Coordinates of C-alpha atoms and ligand atoms in Angstrom, one line a residue:
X1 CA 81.1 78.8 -89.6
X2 CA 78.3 79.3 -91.9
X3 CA 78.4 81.2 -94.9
X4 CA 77.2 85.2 -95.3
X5 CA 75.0 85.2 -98.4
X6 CA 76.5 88.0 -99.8
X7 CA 79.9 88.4 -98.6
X8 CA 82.3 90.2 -100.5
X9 CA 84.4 88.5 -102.9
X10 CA 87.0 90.4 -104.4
X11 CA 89.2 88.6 -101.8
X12 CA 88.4 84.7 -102.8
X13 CA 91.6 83.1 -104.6
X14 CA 90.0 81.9 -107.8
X15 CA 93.3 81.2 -109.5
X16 CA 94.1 78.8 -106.5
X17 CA 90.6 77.0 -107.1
X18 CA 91.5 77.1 -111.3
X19 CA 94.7 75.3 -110.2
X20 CA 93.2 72.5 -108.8
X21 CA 90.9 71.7 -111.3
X22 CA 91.3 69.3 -114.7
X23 CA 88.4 71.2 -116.0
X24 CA 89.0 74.9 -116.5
X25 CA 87.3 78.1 -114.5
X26 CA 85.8 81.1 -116.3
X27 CA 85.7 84.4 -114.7
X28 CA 82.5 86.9 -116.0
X29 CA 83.7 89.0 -119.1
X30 CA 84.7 86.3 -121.0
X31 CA 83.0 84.4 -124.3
X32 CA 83.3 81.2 -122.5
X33 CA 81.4 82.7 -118.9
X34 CA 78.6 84.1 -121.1
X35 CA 78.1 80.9 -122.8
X36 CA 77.9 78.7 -119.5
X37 CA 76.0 81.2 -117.0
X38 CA 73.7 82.7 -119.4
X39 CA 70.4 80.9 -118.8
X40 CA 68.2 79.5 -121.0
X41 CA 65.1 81.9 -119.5
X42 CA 66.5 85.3 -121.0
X43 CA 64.8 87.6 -118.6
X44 CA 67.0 86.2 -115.6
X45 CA 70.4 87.4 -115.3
X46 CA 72.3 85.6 -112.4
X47 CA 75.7 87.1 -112.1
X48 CA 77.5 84.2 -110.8
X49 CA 81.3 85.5 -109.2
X50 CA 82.9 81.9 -111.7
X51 CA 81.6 79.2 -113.7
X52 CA 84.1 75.8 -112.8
X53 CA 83.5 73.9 -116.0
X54 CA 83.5 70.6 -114.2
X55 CA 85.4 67.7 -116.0
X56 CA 85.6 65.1 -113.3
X57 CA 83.5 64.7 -110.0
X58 CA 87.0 65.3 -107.9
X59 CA 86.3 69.1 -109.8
X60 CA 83.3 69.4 -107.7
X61 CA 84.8 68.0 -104.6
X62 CA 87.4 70.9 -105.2
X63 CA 84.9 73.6 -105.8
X64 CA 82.4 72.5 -102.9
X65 CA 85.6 72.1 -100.4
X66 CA 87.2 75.5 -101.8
X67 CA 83.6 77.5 -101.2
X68 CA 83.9 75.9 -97.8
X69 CA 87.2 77.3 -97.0
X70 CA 86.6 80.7 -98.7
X71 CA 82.7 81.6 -97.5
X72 CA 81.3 81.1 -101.4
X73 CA 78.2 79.3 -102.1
X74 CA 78.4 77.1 -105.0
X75 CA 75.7 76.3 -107.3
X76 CA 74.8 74.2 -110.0
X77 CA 74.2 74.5 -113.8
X78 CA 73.1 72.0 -116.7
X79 CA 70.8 73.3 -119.6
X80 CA 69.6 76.9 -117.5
X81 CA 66.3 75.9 -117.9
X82 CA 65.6 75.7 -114.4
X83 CA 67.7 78.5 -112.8
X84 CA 68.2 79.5 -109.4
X85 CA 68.2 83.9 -109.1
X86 CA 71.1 85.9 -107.3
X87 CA 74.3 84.1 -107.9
X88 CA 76.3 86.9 -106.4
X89 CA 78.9 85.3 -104.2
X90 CA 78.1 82.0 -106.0
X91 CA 80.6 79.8 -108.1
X92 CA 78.4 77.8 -110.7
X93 CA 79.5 74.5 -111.4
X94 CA 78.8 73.9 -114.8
X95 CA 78.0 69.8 -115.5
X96 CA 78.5 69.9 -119.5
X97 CA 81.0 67.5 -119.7
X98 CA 79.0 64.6 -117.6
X99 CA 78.2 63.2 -121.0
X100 CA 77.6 59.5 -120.2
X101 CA 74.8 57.9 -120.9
X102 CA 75.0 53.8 -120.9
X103 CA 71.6 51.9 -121.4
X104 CA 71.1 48.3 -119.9
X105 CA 69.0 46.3 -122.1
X106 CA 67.7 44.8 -118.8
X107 CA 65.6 48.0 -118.4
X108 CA 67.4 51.0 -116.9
X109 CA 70.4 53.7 -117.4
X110 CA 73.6 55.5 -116.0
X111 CA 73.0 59.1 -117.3
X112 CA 75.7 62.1 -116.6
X113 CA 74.7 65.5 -115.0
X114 CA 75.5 67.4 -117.8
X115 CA 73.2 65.2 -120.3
X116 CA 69.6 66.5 -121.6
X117 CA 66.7 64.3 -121.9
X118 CA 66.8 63.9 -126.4
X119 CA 70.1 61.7 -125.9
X120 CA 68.7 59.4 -123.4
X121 CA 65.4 58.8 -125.1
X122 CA 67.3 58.0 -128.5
X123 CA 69.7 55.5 -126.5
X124 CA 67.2 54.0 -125.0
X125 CA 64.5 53.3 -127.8
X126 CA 67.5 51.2 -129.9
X127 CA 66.1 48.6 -127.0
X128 CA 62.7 49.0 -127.4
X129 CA 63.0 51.2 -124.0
X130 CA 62.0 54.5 -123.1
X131 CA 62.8 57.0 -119.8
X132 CA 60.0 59.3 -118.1
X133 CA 61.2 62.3 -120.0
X134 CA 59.6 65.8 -119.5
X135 CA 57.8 67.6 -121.9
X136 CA 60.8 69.1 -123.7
X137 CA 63.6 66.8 -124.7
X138 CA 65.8 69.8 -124.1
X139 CA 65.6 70.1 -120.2
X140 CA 68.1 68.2 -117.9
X141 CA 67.8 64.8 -116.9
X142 CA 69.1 65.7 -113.1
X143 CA 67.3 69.3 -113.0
X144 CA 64.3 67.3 -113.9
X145 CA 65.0 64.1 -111.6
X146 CA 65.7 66.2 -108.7
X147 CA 62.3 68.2 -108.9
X148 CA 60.1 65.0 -109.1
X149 CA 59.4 65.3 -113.0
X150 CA 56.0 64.9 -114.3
X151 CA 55.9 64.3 -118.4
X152 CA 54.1 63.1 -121.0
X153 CA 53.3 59.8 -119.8
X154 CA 53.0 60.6 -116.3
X155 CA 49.2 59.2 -115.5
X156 CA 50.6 56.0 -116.4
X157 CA 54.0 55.4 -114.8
X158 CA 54.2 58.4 -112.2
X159 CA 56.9 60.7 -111.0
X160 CA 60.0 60.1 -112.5
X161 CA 61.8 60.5 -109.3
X162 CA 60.0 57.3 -108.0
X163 CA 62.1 55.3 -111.2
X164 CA 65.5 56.6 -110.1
X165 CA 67.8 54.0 -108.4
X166 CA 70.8 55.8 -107.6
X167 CA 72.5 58.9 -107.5
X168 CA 76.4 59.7 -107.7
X169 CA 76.2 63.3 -105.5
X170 CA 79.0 65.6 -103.9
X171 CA 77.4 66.5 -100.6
X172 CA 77.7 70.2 -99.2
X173 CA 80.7 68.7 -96.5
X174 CA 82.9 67.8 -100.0
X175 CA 82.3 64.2 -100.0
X176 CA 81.5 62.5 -103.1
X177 CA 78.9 60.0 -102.2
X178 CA 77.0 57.2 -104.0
X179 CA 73.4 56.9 -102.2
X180 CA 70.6 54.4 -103.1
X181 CA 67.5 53.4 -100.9
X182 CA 70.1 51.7 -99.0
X183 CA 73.6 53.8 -98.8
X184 CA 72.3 56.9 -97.2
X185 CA 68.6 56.5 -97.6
X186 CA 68.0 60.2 -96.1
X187 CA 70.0 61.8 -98.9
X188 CA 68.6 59.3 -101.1
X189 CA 64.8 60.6 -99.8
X190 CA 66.0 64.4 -100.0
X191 CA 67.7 63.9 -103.5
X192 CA 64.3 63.0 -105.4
X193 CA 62.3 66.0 -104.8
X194 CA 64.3 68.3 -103.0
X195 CA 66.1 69.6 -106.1
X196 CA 69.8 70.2 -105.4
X197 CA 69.9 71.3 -101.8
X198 CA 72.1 68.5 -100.5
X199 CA 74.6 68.8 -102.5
X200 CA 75.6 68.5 -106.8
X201 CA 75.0 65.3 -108.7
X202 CA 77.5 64.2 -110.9
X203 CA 75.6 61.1 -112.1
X204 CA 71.9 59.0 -112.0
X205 CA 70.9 55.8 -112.3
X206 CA 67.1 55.0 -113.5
X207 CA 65.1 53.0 -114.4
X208 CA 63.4 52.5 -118.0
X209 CA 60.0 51.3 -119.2
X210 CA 59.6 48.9 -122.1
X211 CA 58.0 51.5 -124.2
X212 CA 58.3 51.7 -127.9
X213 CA 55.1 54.0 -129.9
X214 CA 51.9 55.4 -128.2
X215 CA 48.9 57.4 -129.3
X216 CA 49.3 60.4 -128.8
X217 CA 49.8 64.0 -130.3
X218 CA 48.8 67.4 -130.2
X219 CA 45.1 68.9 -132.1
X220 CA 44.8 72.9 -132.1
X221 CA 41.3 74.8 -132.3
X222 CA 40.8 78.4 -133.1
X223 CA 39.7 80.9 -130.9
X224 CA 36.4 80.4 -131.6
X225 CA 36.1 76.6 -130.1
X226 CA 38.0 77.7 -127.2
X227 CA 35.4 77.7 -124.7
X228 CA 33.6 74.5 -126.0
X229 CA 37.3 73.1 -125.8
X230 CA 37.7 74.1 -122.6
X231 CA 34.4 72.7 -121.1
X232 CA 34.8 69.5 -122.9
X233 CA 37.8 68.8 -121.5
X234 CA 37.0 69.6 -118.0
X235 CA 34.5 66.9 -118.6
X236 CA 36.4 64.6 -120.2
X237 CA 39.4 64.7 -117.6
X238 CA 37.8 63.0 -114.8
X239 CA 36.5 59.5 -116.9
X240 CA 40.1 59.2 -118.5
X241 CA 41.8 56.1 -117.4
X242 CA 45.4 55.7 -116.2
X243 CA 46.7 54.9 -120.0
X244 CA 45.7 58.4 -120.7
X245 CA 47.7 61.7 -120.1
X246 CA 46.3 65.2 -120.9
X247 CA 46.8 68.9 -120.6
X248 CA 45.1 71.9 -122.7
X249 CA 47.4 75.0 -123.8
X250 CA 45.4 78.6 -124.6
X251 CA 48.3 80.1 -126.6
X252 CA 49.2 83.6 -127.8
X253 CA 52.0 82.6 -129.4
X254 CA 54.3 85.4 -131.3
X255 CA 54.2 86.0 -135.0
X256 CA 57.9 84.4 -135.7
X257 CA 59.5 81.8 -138.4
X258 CA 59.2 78.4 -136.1
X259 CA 55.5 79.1 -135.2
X260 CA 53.0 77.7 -137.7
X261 CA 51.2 80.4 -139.4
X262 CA 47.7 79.1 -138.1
X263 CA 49.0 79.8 -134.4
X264 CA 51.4 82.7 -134.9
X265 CA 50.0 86.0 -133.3
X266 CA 46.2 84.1 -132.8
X267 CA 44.6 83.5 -130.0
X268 CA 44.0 79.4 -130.1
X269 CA 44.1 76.1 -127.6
X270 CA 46.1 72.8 -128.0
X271 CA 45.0 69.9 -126.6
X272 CA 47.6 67.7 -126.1
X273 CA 46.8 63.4 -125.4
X274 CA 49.7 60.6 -124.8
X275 CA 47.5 57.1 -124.7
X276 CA 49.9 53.9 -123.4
X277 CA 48.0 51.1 -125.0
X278 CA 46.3 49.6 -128.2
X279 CA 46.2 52.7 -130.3
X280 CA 42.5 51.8 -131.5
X281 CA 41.2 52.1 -128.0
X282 CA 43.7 55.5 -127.8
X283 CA 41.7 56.7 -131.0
X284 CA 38.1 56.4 -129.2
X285 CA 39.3 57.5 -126.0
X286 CA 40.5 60.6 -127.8
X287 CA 37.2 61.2 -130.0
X288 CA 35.4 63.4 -127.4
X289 CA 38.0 66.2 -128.2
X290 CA 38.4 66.1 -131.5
X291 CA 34.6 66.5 -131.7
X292 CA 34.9 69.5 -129.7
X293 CA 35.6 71.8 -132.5
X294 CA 37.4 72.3 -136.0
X295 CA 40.7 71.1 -135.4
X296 CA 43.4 74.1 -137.7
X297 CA 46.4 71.5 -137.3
X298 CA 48.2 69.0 -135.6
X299 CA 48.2 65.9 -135.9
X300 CA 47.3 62.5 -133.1
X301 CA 48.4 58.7 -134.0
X302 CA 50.4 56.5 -133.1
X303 CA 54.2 57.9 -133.1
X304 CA 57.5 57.1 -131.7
X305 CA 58.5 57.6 -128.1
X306 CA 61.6 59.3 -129.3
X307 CA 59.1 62.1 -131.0
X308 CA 58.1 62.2 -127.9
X309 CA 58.0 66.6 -127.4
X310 CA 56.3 66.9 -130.4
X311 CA 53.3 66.0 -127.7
X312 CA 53.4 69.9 -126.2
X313 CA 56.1 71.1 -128.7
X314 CA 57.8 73.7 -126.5
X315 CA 60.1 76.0 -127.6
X316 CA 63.9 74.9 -127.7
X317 CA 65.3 77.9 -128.1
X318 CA 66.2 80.2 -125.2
X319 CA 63.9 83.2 -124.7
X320 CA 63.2 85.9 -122.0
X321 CA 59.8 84.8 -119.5
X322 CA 57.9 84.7 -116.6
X323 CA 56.1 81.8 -115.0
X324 CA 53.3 81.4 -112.4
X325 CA 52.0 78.4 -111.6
X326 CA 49.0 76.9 -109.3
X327 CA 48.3 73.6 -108.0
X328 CA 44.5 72.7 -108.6
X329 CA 42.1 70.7 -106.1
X330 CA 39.6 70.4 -108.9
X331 CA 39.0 71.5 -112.4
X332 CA 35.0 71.8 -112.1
X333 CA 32.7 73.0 -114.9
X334 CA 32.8 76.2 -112.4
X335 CA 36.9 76.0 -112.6
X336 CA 36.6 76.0 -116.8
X337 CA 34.3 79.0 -116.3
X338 CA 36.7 81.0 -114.8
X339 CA 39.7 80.2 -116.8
X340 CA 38.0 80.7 -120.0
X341 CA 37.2 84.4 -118.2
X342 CA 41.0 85.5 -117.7
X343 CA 42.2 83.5 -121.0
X344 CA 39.0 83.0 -123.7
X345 CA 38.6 85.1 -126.7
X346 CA 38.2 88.9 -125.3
X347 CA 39.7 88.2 -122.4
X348 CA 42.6 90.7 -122.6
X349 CA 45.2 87.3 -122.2
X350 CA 48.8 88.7 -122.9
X351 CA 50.7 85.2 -121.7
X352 CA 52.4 83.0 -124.9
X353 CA 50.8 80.3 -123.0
X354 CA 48.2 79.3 -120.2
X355 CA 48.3 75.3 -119.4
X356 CA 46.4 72.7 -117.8
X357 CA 48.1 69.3 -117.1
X358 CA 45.5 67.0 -115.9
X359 CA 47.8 64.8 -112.7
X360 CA 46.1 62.1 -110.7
X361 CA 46.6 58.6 -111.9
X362 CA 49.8 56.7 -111.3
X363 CA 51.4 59.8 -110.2
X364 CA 49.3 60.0 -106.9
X365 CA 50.4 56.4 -106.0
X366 CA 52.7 56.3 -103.1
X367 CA 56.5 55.4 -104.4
X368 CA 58.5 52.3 -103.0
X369 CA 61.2 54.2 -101.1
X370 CA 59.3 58.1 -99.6
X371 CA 60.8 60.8 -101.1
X372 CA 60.6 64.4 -100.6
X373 CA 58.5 64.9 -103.5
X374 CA 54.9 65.9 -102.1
X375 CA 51.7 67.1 -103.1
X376 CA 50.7 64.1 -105.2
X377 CA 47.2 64.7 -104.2
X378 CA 46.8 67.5 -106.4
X379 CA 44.9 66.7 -109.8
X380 CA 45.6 69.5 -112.0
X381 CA 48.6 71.7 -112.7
X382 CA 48.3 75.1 -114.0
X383 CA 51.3 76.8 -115.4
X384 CA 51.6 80.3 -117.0
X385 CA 54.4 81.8 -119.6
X386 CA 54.6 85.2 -120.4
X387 CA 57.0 87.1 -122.2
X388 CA 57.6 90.1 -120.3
X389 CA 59.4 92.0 -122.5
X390 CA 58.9 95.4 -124.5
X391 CA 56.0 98.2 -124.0
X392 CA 53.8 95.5 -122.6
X393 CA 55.9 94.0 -120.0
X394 CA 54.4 95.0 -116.6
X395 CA 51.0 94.2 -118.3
X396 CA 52.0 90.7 -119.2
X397 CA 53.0 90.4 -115.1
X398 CA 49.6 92.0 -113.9
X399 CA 47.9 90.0 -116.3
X400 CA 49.6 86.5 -115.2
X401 CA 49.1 87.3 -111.4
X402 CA 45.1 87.9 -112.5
X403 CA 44.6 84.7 -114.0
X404 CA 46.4 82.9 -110.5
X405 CA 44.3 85.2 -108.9
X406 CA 41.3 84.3 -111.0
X407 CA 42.2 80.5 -110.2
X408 CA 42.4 80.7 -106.7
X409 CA 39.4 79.2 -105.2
X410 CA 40.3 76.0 -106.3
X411 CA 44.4 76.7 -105.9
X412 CA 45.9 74.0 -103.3
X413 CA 48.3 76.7 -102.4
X414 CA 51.1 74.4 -103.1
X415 CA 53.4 74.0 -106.0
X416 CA 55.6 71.4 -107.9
X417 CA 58.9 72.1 -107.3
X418 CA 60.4 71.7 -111.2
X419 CA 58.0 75.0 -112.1
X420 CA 59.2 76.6 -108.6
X421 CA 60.9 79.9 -110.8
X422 CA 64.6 80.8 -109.7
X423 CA 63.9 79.1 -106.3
X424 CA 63.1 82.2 -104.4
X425 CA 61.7 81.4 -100.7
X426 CA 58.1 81.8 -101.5
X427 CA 58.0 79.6 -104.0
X428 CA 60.0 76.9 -102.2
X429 CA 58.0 77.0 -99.2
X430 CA 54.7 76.3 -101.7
X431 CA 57.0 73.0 -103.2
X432 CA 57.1 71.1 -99.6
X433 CA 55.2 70.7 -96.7
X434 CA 56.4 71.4 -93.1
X435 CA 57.4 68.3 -92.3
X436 CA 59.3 68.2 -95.8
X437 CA 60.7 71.2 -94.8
X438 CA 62.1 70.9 -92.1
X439 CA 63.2 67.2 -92.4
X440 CA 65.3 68.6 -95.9
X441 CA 66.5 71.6 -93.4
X442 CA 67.7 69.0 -90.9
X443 CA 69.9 66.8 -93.3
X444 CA 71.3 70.1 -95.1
X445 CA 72.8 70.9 -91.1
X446 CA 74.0 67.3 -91.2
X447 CA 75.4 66.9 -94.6
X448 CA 75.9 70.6 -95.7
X449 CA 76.8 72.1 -91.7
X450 CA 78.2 75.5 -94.0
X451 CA 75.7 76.0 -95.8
X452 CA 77.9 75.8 -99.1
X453 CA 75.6 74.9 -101.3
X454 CA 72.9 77.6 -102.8
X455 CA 69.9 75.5 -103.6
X456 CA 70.3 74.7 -99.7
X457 CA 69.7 78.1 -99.0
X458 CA 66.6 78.5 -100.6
X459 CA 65.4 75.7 -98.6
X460 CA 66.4 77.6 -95.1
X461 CA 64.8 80.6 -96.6
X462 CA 61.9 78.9 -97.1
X463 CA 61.5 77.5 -93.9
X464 CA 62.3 80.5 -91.9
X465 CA 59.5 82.1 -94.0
X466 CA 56.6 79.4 -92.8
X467 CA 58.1 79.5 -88.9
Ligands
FAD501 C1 60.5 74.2 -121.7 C2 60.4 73.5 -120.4 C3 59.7 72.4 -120.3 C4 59.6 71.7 -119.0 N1 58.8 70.6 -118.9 C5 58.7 70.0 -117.7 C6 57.9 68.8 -117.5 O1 57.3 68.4 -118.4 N2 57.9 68.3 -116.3 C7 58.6 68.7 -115.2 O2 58.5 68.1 -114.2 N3 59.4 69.8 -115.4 C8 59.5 70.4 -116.6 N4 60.2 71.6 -116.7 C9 61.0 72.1 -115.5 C10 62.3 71.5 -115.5 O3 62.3 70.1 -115.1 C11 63.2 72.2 -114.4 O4 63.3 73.5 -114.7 C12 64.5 71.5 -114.2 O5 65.1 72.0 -113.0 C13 65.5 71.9 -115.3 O6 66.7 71.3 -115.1 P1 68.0 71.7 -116.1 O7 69.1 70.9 -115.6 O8 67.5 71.6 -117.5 O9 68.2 73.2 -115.8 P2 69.3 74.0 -114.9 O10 68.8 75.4 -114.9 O11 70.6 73.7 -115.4 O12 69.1 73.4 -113.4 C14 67.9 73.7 -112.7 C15 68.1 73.3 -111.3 O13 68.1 71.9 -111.2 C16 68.9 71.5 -110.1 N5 70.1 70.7 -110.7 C17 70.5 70.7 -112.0 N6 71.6 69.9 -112.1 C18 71.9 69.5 -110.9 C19 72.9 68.7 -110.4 N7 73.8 68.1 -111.1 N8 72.9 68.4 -109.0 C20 71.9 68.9 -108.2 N9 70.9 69.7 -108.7 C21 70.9 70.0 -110.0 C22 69.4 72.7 -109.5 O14 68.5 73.1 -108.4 C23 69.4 73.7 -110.6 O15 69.3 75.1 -110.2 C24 60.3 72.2 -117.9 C25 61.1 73.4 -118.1 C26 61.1 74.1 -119.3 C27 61.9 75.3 -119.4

């Protein structure tokens, strides 16, 4: 039997599930549900039929085997930050209470589902080590593990994915199962890459880098500089060595009490620089973009690892958007042209932010064990947010799909699957390529023969759409 994706549910026996459980089930309508399944992107809502509030893995045996037995999908939930859309006849299981994290001064970590990146890079630098953290301290190390994860320091030590050792996981047939390269190398393979769609982790195991400061910051330029910004750097980009990591921000950002007044309701660019090495060669690496205009704040040194997200400073708290993203075969001076177009000063740009991350370096390097984490080709990452909210709403949509559109002769057509929004089919089947596909298709029929779990679904979805 496999499960109808919307079958009704009035009939499912949640109390029986609830008794099972040492962790407690929240039905919608109560404090507790909101608080769990509302997710951190305010413009979703995702109307999940229970949140389980997991407290030990046998909890998500239970739920997995229970969803099985009653036709429910179940899904999965850490911080929201990365949500999957229409939770309908889905039970969420919520990973909160997965707290551990336990560093080994030897150079790697256990971490808990439920933990968020700020606890594990605070842990870690008490011995000098660091993990590969995404830009905000505030997403999920799992959410983030599963989808590749490409951060700050990304040129120089890769996809985080690659670092992972093992993964503690509750496949979609119930059974809690510890996989490494070695104990079921397919899930293993599917796990780093492939999001969730096998099955719900309960806990990782990565590795850590011997990392204590780098050079690195963020320096912001008025509207004014923005194209000369914006040139420079698609100059710059290409001579950067591997030590280096860089991405440019245009920002609109709203007129509100965390935003510095020299940024709030302007039109300006960051650009943002993480240098592993001897911060003097950092420094003159950096020069070219600091002469590319009159810097209005920031600052670039050496810092911390642990201050690690004040490198692209995004927000922390929740807030209603949209994204669109574009994988880049080349950011030519032609590329810069045409991006300075749909987002330089009189450009009509109604996104809070329009981003560059320059890729390439150690994160096109083939990983030990393959994983289903592809499209390491690609050497630049464009990601739009908009805040579609309010009179201007549809045109902050039309004007985010006219900038992709804008950037399209030089779009891959793929995508990374961590800015993959709500995991709808389209955007999955850009994440993967066929043979990604279908191979992550073929070990959801062995491990998942139900179809239990929901990121599973969007994986079938998006392979029926390419066939
Ligand atoms: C402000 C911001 C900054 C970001 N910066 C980066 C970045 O620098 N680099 C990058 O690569 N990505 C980045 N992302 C994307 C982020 O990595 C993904 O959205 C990630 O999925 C978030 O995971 P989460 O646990 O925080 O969110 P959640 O919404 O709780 O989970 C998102 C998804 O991750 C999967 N997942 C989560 N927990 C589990 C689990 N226990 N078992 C199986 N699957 C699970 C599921 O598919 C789930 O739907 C950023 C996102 C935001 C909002």
């Amino acid at each position: 039997m496999t499960l109808a994706p919307e079958s009704p549910t009035s009939s499912v026996p949640l109390d029986e599930l609830a008794a099972s459980l040492t962790g407690r089930l929240h039905q919608p309508g109560t404090d507790d549900y909101r608080h769990l399944a509302t997710p951190w992107n305010l413009a979703e809502e995702t109307h999940a039929m229970a949140v389980v509030e997991a407290k030990t893995p046998e909890d998500v045996v239970a739920t997995v085997r229970f969803g099985a037995a009653h036709g429910v999908e179940v899904g999965v939930r850490a911080t929201g930050h990365g949500i999957i859309n229409h939770l309908g006849n889905t039970i969420l299981v919520h990973t909160g209470h997965f707290d551990e994290v336990t560093i080994h001064p030897d150079g790697w970590a256990r971490i808990g589902a439920g933990v968020q990146w700020e606890r594990v890079i605070d842990a870690a630098a008490e011995h000098g080590l660091a993990p590969l953290a995404g830009s905000s301290p505030g997403v999920g190390v799992v959410g983030y593990l599963t989808g590749g994860g490409i951060g700050p320091v990304a040129r120089t030590y890769g996809v985080a994915s690659d670092r992972v050792r093992a993964f503690e996981v509750v496949t979609g047939d119930g059974e809690l199962r510890r996989v490494t390269a070695l104990e079921h190398p397919d899930i293993f393979w599917a796990l780093r890459g492939g999001k969730g769609a096998l099955g719900i982790v309960t806990a990782v195991e990565t590795e850590l880098v011997h990392l204590r400061t780098l050079y690195g910051g963020a320096v912001y330029f008025a509207a004014e500089d923005i194209p000369n910004v914006v040139r420079t750097w698609g100059q710059w980009c290409p001579s950067l060595l591997e030590q280096a990591t860089t991405s440019i921000a245009i920002q609109l950002l709203p007129e509100m009490p965390d935003v510095p007044p020299p940024l709030a309701g302007k039109l300006t660019v960051a650009v943002r620089f993480a240098w592993v090495g001897d911060p003097a060669d950092g420094e003159r690496e950096f020069a070219p973009m600091l002469a590319a205009g009159t810097p209005i704040l920031g600052e670039i040194g050496e810092m911390p690892y642990t201050q690690l997200g004040m490198i692209h400073a995004d927000p922390i708290d929740p807030l209603p958007f949209r994204e669109n993203n574009a994988l880049l075969r080349e950011f030519s001076p032609e590329t810069a042209e045409a991006l300075l177009r749909v987002t330089g000063p009189d450009s009509g740009f109604l996104q809070i932010m329009a981003e560059v991350r320059q890729l390439g370096g150690a994160i096109a390097r083939a990983s030990d064990h393959s994983s289903a984490f592809v499209h390491r080709d690609a050497p630049y990452n464009v990601l739009l947010i908009g805040v579609p909210v309010g009179p201007e709403g549809e045109a902050v949509v039309a004007n985010g799909d006219a900038i992709i559109d804008a950037l399209s002769p030089w779009a891959t057509g793929g995508g990374l699957p961590n800015f993959s929004p709500g995991m709808v089919a389209e955007e999955v089947a850009r994440s993967y390529d066929d043979l990604t596909l279908r191979r992550l298709a073929d070990l959801i029929e062995e491990y998942d023969p139900q179809h239990v779990i929901r990121a599973g679904r969007a994986i079938r979805e998006a392979l029926d759409l390419k066939s």
